[in-house]
């Protein structure tokens, strides 16, 4: 080695959008004149400038090169320590490359942008805006969402109420606005409201919108019904006041015949019907009825078919119902708890599973709408593990269509419990949050459409999955 180098200082700090300088000092310890070329390498090389780019040194002489770091104020400039290096290539001996290394710490900054889509919503009983929250900083953003208005005229259902957003990513929050007072008649009214993005140690970020509440009945229809009611009342009063007197000659004719109308007329004797024939009682349907038995009339009795036991609602059933009410992107899911069976299907960020750490999830049922299907795999308990980790199921299950059930894991008796899972979708982004026994909820993780995927849970062989949440 015929070159001595030194970085002064070896560690530096810089603010995103600013700049800092580090001096590289080097000495030619060889016995020939040599020229050195400098090239920054590493993740921050695009923000590193070297001046000069080449340096010629005589034997025993020393030279300096300035390294200038200018990270942008964008999410790409990851907060925290970032190692860097400079490749020094001598012209006379190109194989004798020297790579001095240093450390540049980029300070964190927070920048949040939020927007209502659309800013004005209309409805008689409910309005459904969406809040887009963008993390333009270089650290993870954790925030909660709340709603307010003047006069407390609206109630707010916000889902999810808390978000965790990685740098450079965005999250969509669904809000449901419900007026506390219904307008039955009359013109529509504007009700301004505010959704606040709340962060720890920072001022709330307000996003203002307008809910345009319509009357239950149009104004012209209310007028028409009022006139119609007045006419009906007037007609009824006139009918009561001027009811015509109607007389009949039947009474006079009976008197002439010597028959009193007060005496009841004789009635014929009613015939008693015969008793019904004896019939066998209709059998009650069994807990579960086969298709063949149902087709043949349920095994006798009155001849009516026995009703089959209703099938439990799967994730696909739930997502189809939800998509019919609210067109868009949805994900519904449920969990199989060993010893308890399937949970009810839930959707769009609600928790499924159990609060009992002793209960174990062995399978998941997932379905999506507006996301071009899903694919998933289960990470399960490995009884033969030698490294403390579980193992993957042999293959993924992929359902490349919306509103279809996708199953991972196993619901059979004695099936191994799940410690984690992997999931992706065909369009957009999928996010997950998982909880394993003995632990609290983990942070939310997200992945773009396939071939990207996100892993949830843990590889720890002794920590079974107890609850999950999904959003798309």
Short mmCIF file of C-alpha atoms in Angstrom, two decimals:
data_model
loop_
_atom_site.label_atom_id
_atom_site.label_comp_id
_atom_site.label_asym_id
_atom_site.label_seq_id
_atom_site.Cartn_x
_atom_site.Cartn_y
_atom_site.Cartn_z
CA UNK A 1 0.00 0.00 0.00
CA UNK A 2 1.55 3.31 -1.15
CA UNK A 3 -1.16 5.66 0.10
CA UNK A 4 -2.15 7.01 3.53
CA UNK A 5 -5.64 8.53 4.03
CA UNK A 6 -7.59 10.29 6.76
CA UNK A 7 -11.16 11.67 6.93
CA UNK A 8 -11.53 14.84 9.00
CA UNK A 9 -13.95 14.41 10.71
CA UNK A 10 -14.74 10.70 10.37
CA UNK A 11 -18.37 11.33 11.45
CA UNK A 12 -20.46 14.35 10.44
CA UNK A 13 -24.06 15.56 10.81
CA UNK A 14 -26.21 17.36 8.22
CA UNK A 15 -29.79 18.64 7.98
CA UNK A 16 -31.89 17.59 4.97
CA UNK A 17 -31.84 20.46 2.50
CA UNK A 18 -28.54 21.72 3.95
CA UNK A 19 -24.91 20.78 3.35
CA UNK A 20 -21.77 19.86 5.25
CA UNK A 21 -18.16 19.30 4.27
CA UNK A 22 -15.61 16.62 5.20
CA UNK A 23 -11.92 16.86 4.28
CA UNK A 24 -10.08 13.82 2.93
CA UNK A 25 -6.35 14.03 3.54
CA UNK A 26 -3.95 11.66 1.72
CA UNK A 27 -0.17 11.17 1.36
CA UNK A 28 1.76 9.42 -1.39
CA UNK A 29 3.96 7.00 0.54
CA UNK A 30 5.31 5.40 -2.63
CA UNK A 31 8.43 6.24 -4.62
CA UNK A 32 6.82 7.35 -7.90
CA UNK A 33 4.65 10.26 -8.93
CA UNK A 34 1.05 9.12 -9.04
CA UNK A 35 -2.36 10.56 -9.92
CA UNK A 36 -5.44 9.56 -7.89
CA UNK A 37 -9.08 9.47 -9.00
CA UNK A 38 -11.91 9.83 -6.43
CA UNK A 39 -15.40 8.30 -6.65
CA UNK A 40 -18.05 8.40 -3.87
CA UNK A 41 -19.83 5.09 -3.23
CA UNK A 42 -22.72 4.01 -1.03
CA UNK A 43 -26.38 4.97 -0.60
CA UNK A 44 -25.63 8.70 -0.23
CA UNK A 45 -23.27 8.86 -3.23
CA UNK A 46 -25.86 10.80 -5.36
CA UNK A 47 -25.69 13.61 -2.78
CA UNK A 48 -21.89 13.63 -2.50
CA UNK A 49 -19.61 15.94 -4.50
CA UNK A 50 -15.79 15.50 -4.61
CA UNK A 51 -13.53 18.48 -5.37
CA UNK A 52 -11.14 17.98 -7.05
CA UNK A 53 -11.99 14.71 -8.72
CA UNK A 54 -8.33 13.90 -9.43
CA UNK A 55 -5.15 14.75 -7.51
CA UNK A 56 -1.50 14.34 -8.54
CA UNK A 57 1.06 13.80 -5.76
CA UNK A 58 4.81 13.45 -5.69
CA UNK A 59 6.37 10.83 -3.41
CA UNK A 60 6.17 11.91 0.23
CA UNK A 61 3.78 14.80 -0.41
CA UNK A 62 0.32 15.34 1.06
CA UNK A 63 -2.88 16.62 -0.58
CA UNK A 64 -6.50 17.26 0.42
CA UNK A 65 -9.89 16.66 -1.22
CA UNK A 66 -13.21 18.16 -0.05
CA UNK A 67 -16.31 15.96 0.18
CA UNK A 68 -19.55 18.01 0.19
CA UNK A 69 -22.78 16.30 1.28
CA UNK A 70 -26.12 17.89 0.26
CA UNK A 71 -29.00 15.49 1.10
CA UNK A 72 -32.38 16.76 -0.16
CA UNK A 73 -35.31 17.55 2.13
CA UNK A 74 -37.24 14.53 0.89
CA UNK A 75 -38.21 11.13 2.33
CA UNK A 76 -35.27 9.60 0.41
CA UNK A 77 -32.83 11.17 2.87
CA UNK A 78 -33.34 8.56 5.59
CA UNK A 79 -32.90 9.92 9.09
CA UNK A 80 -30.09 8.47 11.20
CA UNK A 81 -26.53 7.30 10.54
CA UNK A 82 -25.67 6.62 6.89
CA UNK A 83 -22.27 5.05 6.12
CA UNK A 84 -20.39 6.31 3.06
CA UNK A 85 -17.08 5.63 1.36
CA UNK A 86 -14.75 7.10 -1.28
CA UNK A 87 -13.01 4.82 -3.79
CA UNK A 88 -9.45 6.07 -4.53
CA UNK A 89 -7.88 4.56 -7.64
CA UNK A 90 -4.17 5.31 -8.38
CA UNK A 91 -3.30 5.68 -12.07
CA UNK A 92 0.08 3.95 -11.81
CA UNK A 93 -1.25 1.01 -9.79
CA UNK A 94 -5.02 0.75 -10.54
CA UNK A 95 -5.23 -2.56 -8.71
CA UNK A 96 -4.22 -0.91 -5.42
CA UNK A 97 -7.62 0.66 -4.70
CA UNK A 98 -8.16 2.33 -1.33
CA UNK A 99 -11.64 2.89 0.11
CA UNK A 100 -11.73 5.08 3.24
CA UNK A 101 -15.08 4.95 5.05
CA UNK A 102 -16.98 7.50 7.16
CA UNK A 103 -20.39 8.09 8.68
CA UNK A 104 -22.91 10.84 7.89
CA UNK A 105 -25.85 11.35 10.28
CA UNK A 106 -28.91 12.91 8.64
CA UNK A 107 -31.17 14.70 11.10
CA UNK A 108 -34.90 13.83 11.13
CA UNK A 109 -37.59 16.18 9.90
CA UNK A 110 -41.37 15.89 9.79
CA UNK A 111 -43.62 17.13 7.02
CA UNK A 112 -47.24 16.06 6.70
CA UNK A 113 -49.79 16.91 4.04
CA UNK A 114 -53.47 15.99 4.25
CA UNK A 115 -56.32 16.43 1.78
CA UNK A 116 -60.04 15.62 1.79
CA UNK A 117 -61.38 13.70 -1.21
CA UNK A 118 -63.81 15.18 -2.11
CA UNK A 119 -63.74 18.42 -0.10
CA UNK A 120 -67.56 18.66 -0.29
CA UNK A 121 -69.87 15.68 0.25
CA UNK A 122 -73.66 15.57 -0.10
CA UNK A 123 -76.30 13.41 1.53
CA UNK A 124 -79.56 13.26 3.47
CA UNK A 125 -78.46 10.99 6.32
CA UNK A 126 -74.73 10.44 5.82
CA UNK A 127 -71.63 11.72 4.05
CA UNK A 128 -68.54 9.62 3.30
CA UNK A 129 -65.38 11.65 2.54
CA UNK A 130 -61.86 10.19 2.53
CA UNK A 131 -58.79 11.84 4.08
CA UNK A 132 -55.47 11.28 2.29
CA UNK A 133 -52.48 11.71 4.64
CA UNK A 134 -49.01 11.94 3.01
CA UNK A 135 -45.78 11.52 5.01
CA UNK A 136 -43.28 13.81 3.28
CA UNK A 137 -40.75 13.56 6.13
CA UNK A 138 -37.88 11.13 6.57
CA UNK A 139 -39.17 9.33 9.70
CA UNK A 140 -42.19 7.13 10.39
CA UNK A 141 -45.35 9.15 11.07
CA UNK A 142 -47.75 8.06 13.81
CA UNK A 143 -50.97 10.06 14.02
CA UNK A 144 -54.61 9.84 15.06
CA UNK A 145 -57.61 11.38 13.28
CA UNK A 146 -60.51 13.22 14.93
CA UNK A 147 -63.46 15.28 13.67
CA UNK A 148 -65.09 18.48 14.93
CA UNK A 149 -67.51 21.20 13.85
CA UNK A 150 -69.18 24.29 15.24
CA UNK A 151 -72.32 23.56 17.24
CA UNK A 152 -71.72 19.80 17.43
CA UNK A 153 -74.06 19.24 14.47
CA UNK A 154 -72.33 16.09 13.16
CA UNK A 155 -71.14 12.79 14.59
CA UNK A 156 -68.00 11.14 13.21
CA UNK A 157 -67.11 7.51 12.51
CA UNK A 158 -63.44 7.44 11.42
CA UNK A 159 -61.70 4.29 10.26
CA UNK A 160 -58.91 3.69 10.99
CA UNK A 161 -58.63 6.16 13.84
CA UNK A 162 -54.83 5.74 14.07
CA UNK A 163 -52.30 5.43 11.24
CA UNK A 164 -48.60 4.68 10.93
CA UNK A 165 -47.08 5.88 7.67
CA UNK A 166 -43.56 5.17 6.42
CA UNK A 167 -41.53 8.00 4.84
CA UNK A 168 -42.70 8.80 1.33
CA UNK A 169 -45.93 6.81 1.69
CA UNK A 170 -49.58 7.79 2.14
CA UNK A 171 -52.60 6.43 4.01
CA UNK A 172 -56.32 6.83 3.30
CA UNK A 173 -58.73 7.27 6.20
CA UNK A 174 -62.46 6.73 5.67
CA UNK A 175 -64.82 9.06 7.53
CA UNK A 176 -68.57 8.75 7.91
CA UNK A 177 -70.39 11.99 8.81
CA UNK A 178 -73.88 11.68 10.29
CA UNK A 179 -76.05 14.73 11.03
CA UNK A 180 -77.52 14.77 14.52
CA UNK A 181 -80.72 16.41 13.20
CA UNK A 182 -82.61 15.34 10.07
CA UNK A 183 -83.98 18.01 7.71
CA UNK A 184 -87.41 16.68 6.79
CA UNK A 185 -88.49 19.59 4.58
CA UNK A 186 -86.85 22.69 3.24
CA UNK A 187 -83.67 23.66 1.38
CA UNK A 188 -80.28 21.95 1.83
CA UNK A 189 -77.89 23.30 4.44
CA UNK A 190 -74.09 23.58 4.53
CA UNK A 191 -72.37 22.17 7.59
CA UNK A 192 -68.61 22.98 7.67
CA UNK A 193 -66.46 20.48 9.56
CA UNK A 194 -62.78 19.79 10.27
CA UNK A 195 -60.78 16.56 10.36
CA UNK A 196 -57.66 16.98 12.52
CA UNK A 197 -54.42 15.01 12.09
CA UNK A 198 -53.04 14.73 15.64
CA UNK A 199 -49.35 13.98 16.31
CA UNK A 200 -47.52 13.70 19.60
CA UNK A 201 -45.63 16.89 20.44
CA UNK A 202 -46.93 18.81 17.40
CA UNK A 203 -49.82 21.13 16.65
CA UNK A 204 -52.88 19.47 15.04
CA UNK A 205 -53.08 19.68 11.26
CA UNK A 206 -56.66 20.76 10.42
CA UNK A 207 -58.28 19.84 7.10
CA UNK A 208 -61.55 21.63 6.42
CA UNK A 209 -64.47 20.29 4.42
CA UNK A 210 -68.18 20.83 3.90
CA UNK A 211 -71.10 18.45 4.37
CA UNK A 212 -74.10 19.54 2.26
CA UNK A 213 -77.17 18.10 3.99
CA UNK A 214 -80.26 17.68 1.84
CA UNK A 215 -83.86 17.64 3.04
CA UNK A 216 -85.59 14.28 3.33
CA UNK A 217 -88.42 15.44 1.03
CA UNK A 218 -88.03 17.91 -1.86
CA UNK A 219 -89.58 21.31 -1.30
CA UNK A 220 -92.14 20.89 -4.09
CA UNK A 221 -93.24 17.52 -2.67
CA UNK A 222 -93.72 19.01 0.81
CA UNK A 223 -95.90 21.77 -0.68
CA UNK A 224 -97.93 19.24 -2.66
CA UNK A 225 -98.52 17.04 0.38
CA UNK A 226 -99.55 20.07 2.45
CA UNK A 227 -102.13 21.17 -0.16
CA UNK A 228 -103.40 17.61 -0.52
CA UNK A 229 -103.83 17.25 3.25
CA UNK A 230 -105.74 20.57 3.45
CA UNK A 231 -108.08 19.48 0.64
CA UNK A 232 -108.73 16.14 2.34
CA UNK A 233 -109.58 17.80 5.66
CA UNK A 234 -111.89 20.30 3.93
CA UNK A 235 -113.73 17.53 2.07
CA UNK A 236 -114.18 15.54 5.29
CA UNK A 237 -115.63 18.55 7.14
CA UNK A 238 -118.06 19.26 4.30
CA UNK A 239 -119.14 15.60 4.22
CA UNK A 240 -119.89 15.59 7.97
CA UNK A 241 -121.79 18.92 7.82
CA UNK A 242 -123.92 18.08 4.78
CA UNK A 243 -124.39 14.27 5.05
CA UNK A 244 -127.63 13.35 3.11
CA UNK A 245 -130.49 11.72 5.02
CA UNK A 246 -131.33 8.29 3.59
CA UNK A 247 -134.60 6.55 4.44
CA UNK A 248 -135.92 3.14 3.45
CA UNK A 249 -139.47 1.79 3.13
CA UNK A 250 -138.55 -1.66 4.43
CA UNK A 251 -139.65 -0.76 8.00
CA UNK A 252 -143.06 0.47 6.85
CA UNK A 253 -143.60 -2.66 4.79
CA UNK A 254 -142.82 -4.89 7.79
CA UNK A 255 -145.28 -2.97 9.96
CA UNK A 256 -147.96 -3.44 7.34
CA UNK A 257 -147.28 -7.17 7.40
CA UNK A 258 -147.50 -7.31 11.26
CA UNK A 259 -143.84 -8.34 11.75
CA UNK A 260 -141.65 -6.59 14.30
CA UNK A 261 -138.09 -5.80 13.33
CA UNK A 262 -137.04 -6.37 16.99
CA UNK A 263 -137.67 -10.14 16.79
CA UNK A 264 -134.68 -12.11 15.57
CA UNK A 265 -135.13 -14.14 12.43
CA UNK A 266 -134.71 -17.91 12.80
CA UNK A 267 -131.28 -19.22 11.69
CA UNK A 268 -130.62 -22.64 10.19
CA UNK A 269 -128.79 -25.22 12.30
CA UNK A 270 -125.03 -25.27 11.52
CA UNK A 271 -123.69 -28.67 10.52
CA UNK A 272 -120.71 -29.95 12.55
CA UNK A 273 -117.77 -30.93 10.33
CA UNK A 274 -116.15 -34.37 10.85
CA UNK A 275 -112.90 -34.49 12.91
CA UNK A 276 -109.68 -34.25 10.92
CA UNK A 277 -107.85 -37.44 10.06
CA UNK A 278 -104.96 -38.33 12.36
CA UNK A 279 -101.58 -37.26 10.99
CA UNK A 280 -98.03 -37.97 12.18
CA UNK A 281 -96.13 -34.99 13.61
CA UNK A 282 -93.67 -33.32 11.26
CA UNK A 283 -90.11 -34.37 12.20
CA UNK A 284 -87.68 -31.57 13.25
CA UNK A 285 -84.72 -31.06 10.90
CA UNK A 286 -81.38 -32.41 12.07
CA UNK A 287 -78.47 -30.08 12.89
CA UNK A 288 -77.00 -30.73 9.46
CA UNK A 289 -78.90 -32.26 6.48
CA UNK A 290 -77.23 -33.77 3.45
CA UNK A 291 -78.01 -32.52 0.00
CA UNK A 292 -79.53 -35.85 -0.98
CA UNK A 293 -81.88 -35.88 2.02
CA UNK A 294 -82.99 -32.33 1.34
CA UNK A 295 -83.75 -33.19 -2.27
CA UNK A 296 -85.86 -36.21 -1.27
CA UNK A 297 -88.11 -34.30 1.11
CA UNK A 298 -86.23 -34.65 4.41
CA UNK A 299 -87.16 -38.31 5.12
CA UNK A 300 -90.98 -38.35 5.21
CA UNK A 301 -93.50 -36.55 7.46
CA UNK A 302 -95.55 -33.82 5.81
CA UNK A 303 -93.51 -33.99 2.59
CA UNK A 304 -91.83 -30.63 3.14
CA UNK A 305 -88.08 -30.50 2.51
CA UNK A 306 -85.92 -30.25 5.65
CA UNK A 307 -84.11 -26.92 5.80
CA UNK A 308 -80.30 -27.33 5.57
CA UNK A 309 -78.16 -25.70 8.25
CA UNK A 310 -77.11 -22.22 7.05
CA UNK A 311 -73.46 -21.97 6.07
CA UNK A 312 -71.27 -19.60 8.12
CA UNK A 313 -70.59 -16.26 6.41
CA UNK A 314 -67.15 -16.37 4.78
CA UNK A 315 -64.87 -13.46 4.02
CA UNK A 316 -66.11 -13.42 0.42
CA UNK A 317 -69.75 -13.16 1.58
CA UNK A 318 -68.86 -10.21 3.82
CA UNK A 319 -66.84 -8.36 1.17
CA UNK A 320 -69.59 -8.77 -1.45
CA UNK A 321 -72.15 -7.25 0.93
CA UNK A 322 -69.79 -4.39 1.81
CA UNK A 323 -68.94 -3.68 -1.85
CA UNK A 324 -72.65 -3.59 -2.73
CA UNK A 325 -73.17 -0.80 -0.18
CA UNK A 326 -69.87 1.07 -0.73
CA UNK A 327 -68.21 0.49 -4.09
CA UNK A 328 -64.44 0.67 -3.85
CA UNK A 329 -61.52 -1.20 -2.33
CA UNK A 330 -62.30 -3.46 0.64
CA UNK A 331 -60.79 -6.45 2.42
CA UNK A 332 -62.71 -8.81 4.74
CA UNK A 333 -61.25 -11.65 6.79
CA UNK A 334 -61.82 -14.08 9.65
CA UNK A 335 -59.66 -16.43 11.76
CA UNK A 336 -59.94 -20.09 12.77
CA UNK A 337 -59.28 -20.46 16.52
CA UNK A 338 -58.19 -23.92 17.61
CA UNK A 339 -60.94 -25.39 19.77
CA UNK A 340 -63.41 -22.56 19.00
CA UNK A 341 -63.81 -22.56 15.22
CA UNK A 342 -64.18 -19.68 12.79
CA UNK A 343 -64.72 -16.13 14.01
CA UNK A 344 -67.23 -13.81 12.36
CA UNK A 345 -65.91 -12.03 9.27
CA UNK A 346 -64.79 -8.40 9.79
CA UNK A 347 -63.54 -5.80 7.29
CA UNK A 348 -61.21 -2.86 6.63
CA UNK A 349 -58.99 -2.63 9.69
CA UNK A 350 -61.20 -4.26 12.33
CA UNK A 351 -59.50 -6.85 14.57
CA UNK A 352 -60.27 -10.56 14.23
CA UNK A 353 -58.99 -13.39 16.39
CA UNK A 354 -59.11 -13.45 20.19
CA UNK A 355 -58.05 -11.50 23.26
CA UNK A 356 -57.14 -14.75 25.03
CA UNK A 357 -53.39 -15.35 24.68
CA UNK A 358 -53.95 -19.08 25.26
CA UNK A 359 -56.02 -19.36 22.04
CA UNK A 360 -54.20 -20.10 18.78
CA UNK A 361 -54.97 -19.15 15.18
CA UNK A 362 -54.43 -22.05 12.78
CA UNK A 363 -55.99 -20.60 9.59
CA UNK A 364 -57.09 -17.34 7.97
CA UNK A 365 -59.85 -16.70 5.39
CA UNK A 366 -59.36 -13.54 3.29
CA UNK A 367 -61.28 -11.91 0.40
CA UNK A 368 -60.81 -8.57 -1.36
CA UNK A 369 -62.86 -6.25 -3.56
CA UNK A 370 -61.42 -3.77 -6.04
CA UNK A 371 -57.89 -5.18 -5.57
CA UNK A 372 -57.66 -7.90 -8.30
CA UNK A 373 -57.50 -10.82 -5.86
CA UNK A 374 -55.00 -11.87 -3.20
CA UNK A 375 -52.24 -14.39 -2.55
CA UNK A 376 -51.05 -15.54 0.87
CA UNK A 377 -48.97 -18.13 2.73
CA UNK A 378 -48.87 -19.26 6.36
CA UNK A 379 -45.78 -19.37 8.60
CA UNK A 380 -46.54 -22.22 11.01
CA UNK A 381 -45.16 -23.95 14.09
CA UNK A 382 -42.31 -26.39 13.34
CA UNK A 383 -42.11 -29.16 15.97
CA UNK A 384 -38.69 -30.21 14.61
CA UNK A 385 -37.18 -26.70 14.68
CA UNK A 386 -33.49 -26.50 15.64
CA UNK A 387 -33.09 -22.71 15.30
CA UNK A 388 -36.14 -21.54 17.27
CA UNK A 389 -38.04 -20.53 14.10
CA UNK A 390 -41.18 -21.88 12.48
CA UNK A 391 -41.55 -22.84 8.82
CA UNK A 392 -43.50 -21.85 5.68
CA UNK A 393 -46.28 -23.93 4.22
CA UNK A 394 -45.05 -25.63 1.03
CA UNK A 395 -46.81 -23.22 -1.36
CA UNK A 396 -48.76 -19.96 -1.56
CA UNK A 397 -52.49 -19.93 -2.21
CA UNK A 398 -53.47 -17.42 -4.89
CA UNK A 399 -57.00 -16.24 -5.79
CA UNK A 400 -56.54 -13.86 -8.73
CA UNK A 401 -60.09 -12.50 -8.61
CA UNK A 402 -62.15 -10.19 -6.42
CA UNK A 403 -64.92 -11.37 -4.07
CA UNK A 404 -63.43 -14.87 -3.78
CA UNK A 405 -62.33 -16.73 -0.62
CA UNK A 406 -58.60 -17.31 -0.02
CA UNK A 407 -57.59 -19.72 2.76
CA UNK A 408 -54.15 -20.12 4.37
CA UNK A 409 -53.14 -22.43 7.20
CA UNK A 410 -55.41 -25.32 8.20
CA UNK A 411 -58.66 -25.70 10.15
CA UNK A 412 -58.25 -29.45 10.69
CA UNK A 413 -58.05 -30.95 14.19
CA UNK A 414 -54.47 -30.93 15.44
CA UNK A 415 -53.30 -28.48 12.76
CA UNK A 416 -50.15 -26.52 13.71
CA UNK A 417 -50.71 -22.95 14.87
CA UNK A 418 -49.64 -19.97 12.77
CA UNK A 419 -46.90 -17.62 14.00
CA UNK A 420 -47.07 -15.33 10.97
CA UNK A 421 -48.16 -14.93 7.37
CA UNK A 422 -47.33 -13.23 4.06
CA UNK A 423 -49.90 -11.51 1.83
CA UNK A 424 -50.11 -9.45 -1.36
CA UNK A 425 -52.82 -8.18 -3.70
CA UNK A 426 -53.06 -7.53 -7.42
CA UNK A 427 -53.70 -3.79 -7.35
CA UNK A 428 -52.91 -0.97 -4.93
CA UNK A 429 -51.51 -1.43 -1.44
CA UNK A 430 -52.24 -3.88 1.37
CA UNK A 431 -51.42 -3.20 5.06
CA UNK A 432 -51.40 -5.53 8.08
CA UNK A 433 -51.07 -5.42 11.86
CA UNK A 434 -50.61 -8.57 13.92
CA UNK A 435 -50.48 -9.61 17.58
CA UNK A 436 -48.72 -12.72 18.91
CA UNK A 437 -49.10 -14.32 22.32
CA UNK A 438 -47.36 -12.42 25.10
CA UNK A 439 -46.87 -9.34 22.92
CA UNK A 440 -48.85 -6.20 22.17
CA UNK A 441 -49.95 -5.22 18.65
CA UNK A 442 -47.00 -4.71 16.33
CA UNK A 443 -46.56 -1.75 14.00
CA UNK A 444 -48.47 -1.56 10.74
CA UNK A 445 -46.66 -2.84 7.65
CA UNK A 446 -47.66 -2.21 4.03
CA UNK A 447 -46.70 -3.51 0.58
CA UNK A 448 -47.43 -2.51 -3.00
CA UNK A 449 -49.16 -4.80 -5.49
CA UNK A 450 -47.64 -8.10 -6.49
CA UNK A 451 -44.89 -9.17 -6.82
CA UNK A 452 -44.43 -7.18 -3.60
CA UNK A 453 -45.71 -8.69 -0.34
CA UNK A 454 -45.76 -7.93 3.40
CA UNK A 455 -44.90 -10.30 6.27
CA UNK A 456 -46.90 -10.11 9.51
CA UNK A 457 -46.43 -11.80 12.87
CA UNK A 458 -43.12 -13.41 13.85
CA UNK A 459 -40.79 -16.28 12.92
CA UNK A 460 -40.47 -17.23 16.62
CA UNK A 461 -41.62 -20.86 16.88
CA UNK A 462 -43.10 -20.34 20.37
CA UNK A 463 -45.20 -17.20 19.66
CA UNK A 464 -48.53 -18.16 18.08
CA UNK A 465 -50.75 -15.70 16.25
CA UNK A 466 -53.78 -14.48 18.26
CA UNK A 467 -55.22 -11.52 16.27
CA UNK A 468 -54.82 -9.67 12.93
CA UNK A 469 -56.04 -6.56 11.08
CA UNK A 470 -55.94 -5.82 7.34
CA UNK A 471 -56.61 -2.75 5.17
CA UNK A 472 -56.36 -2.05 1.43
#
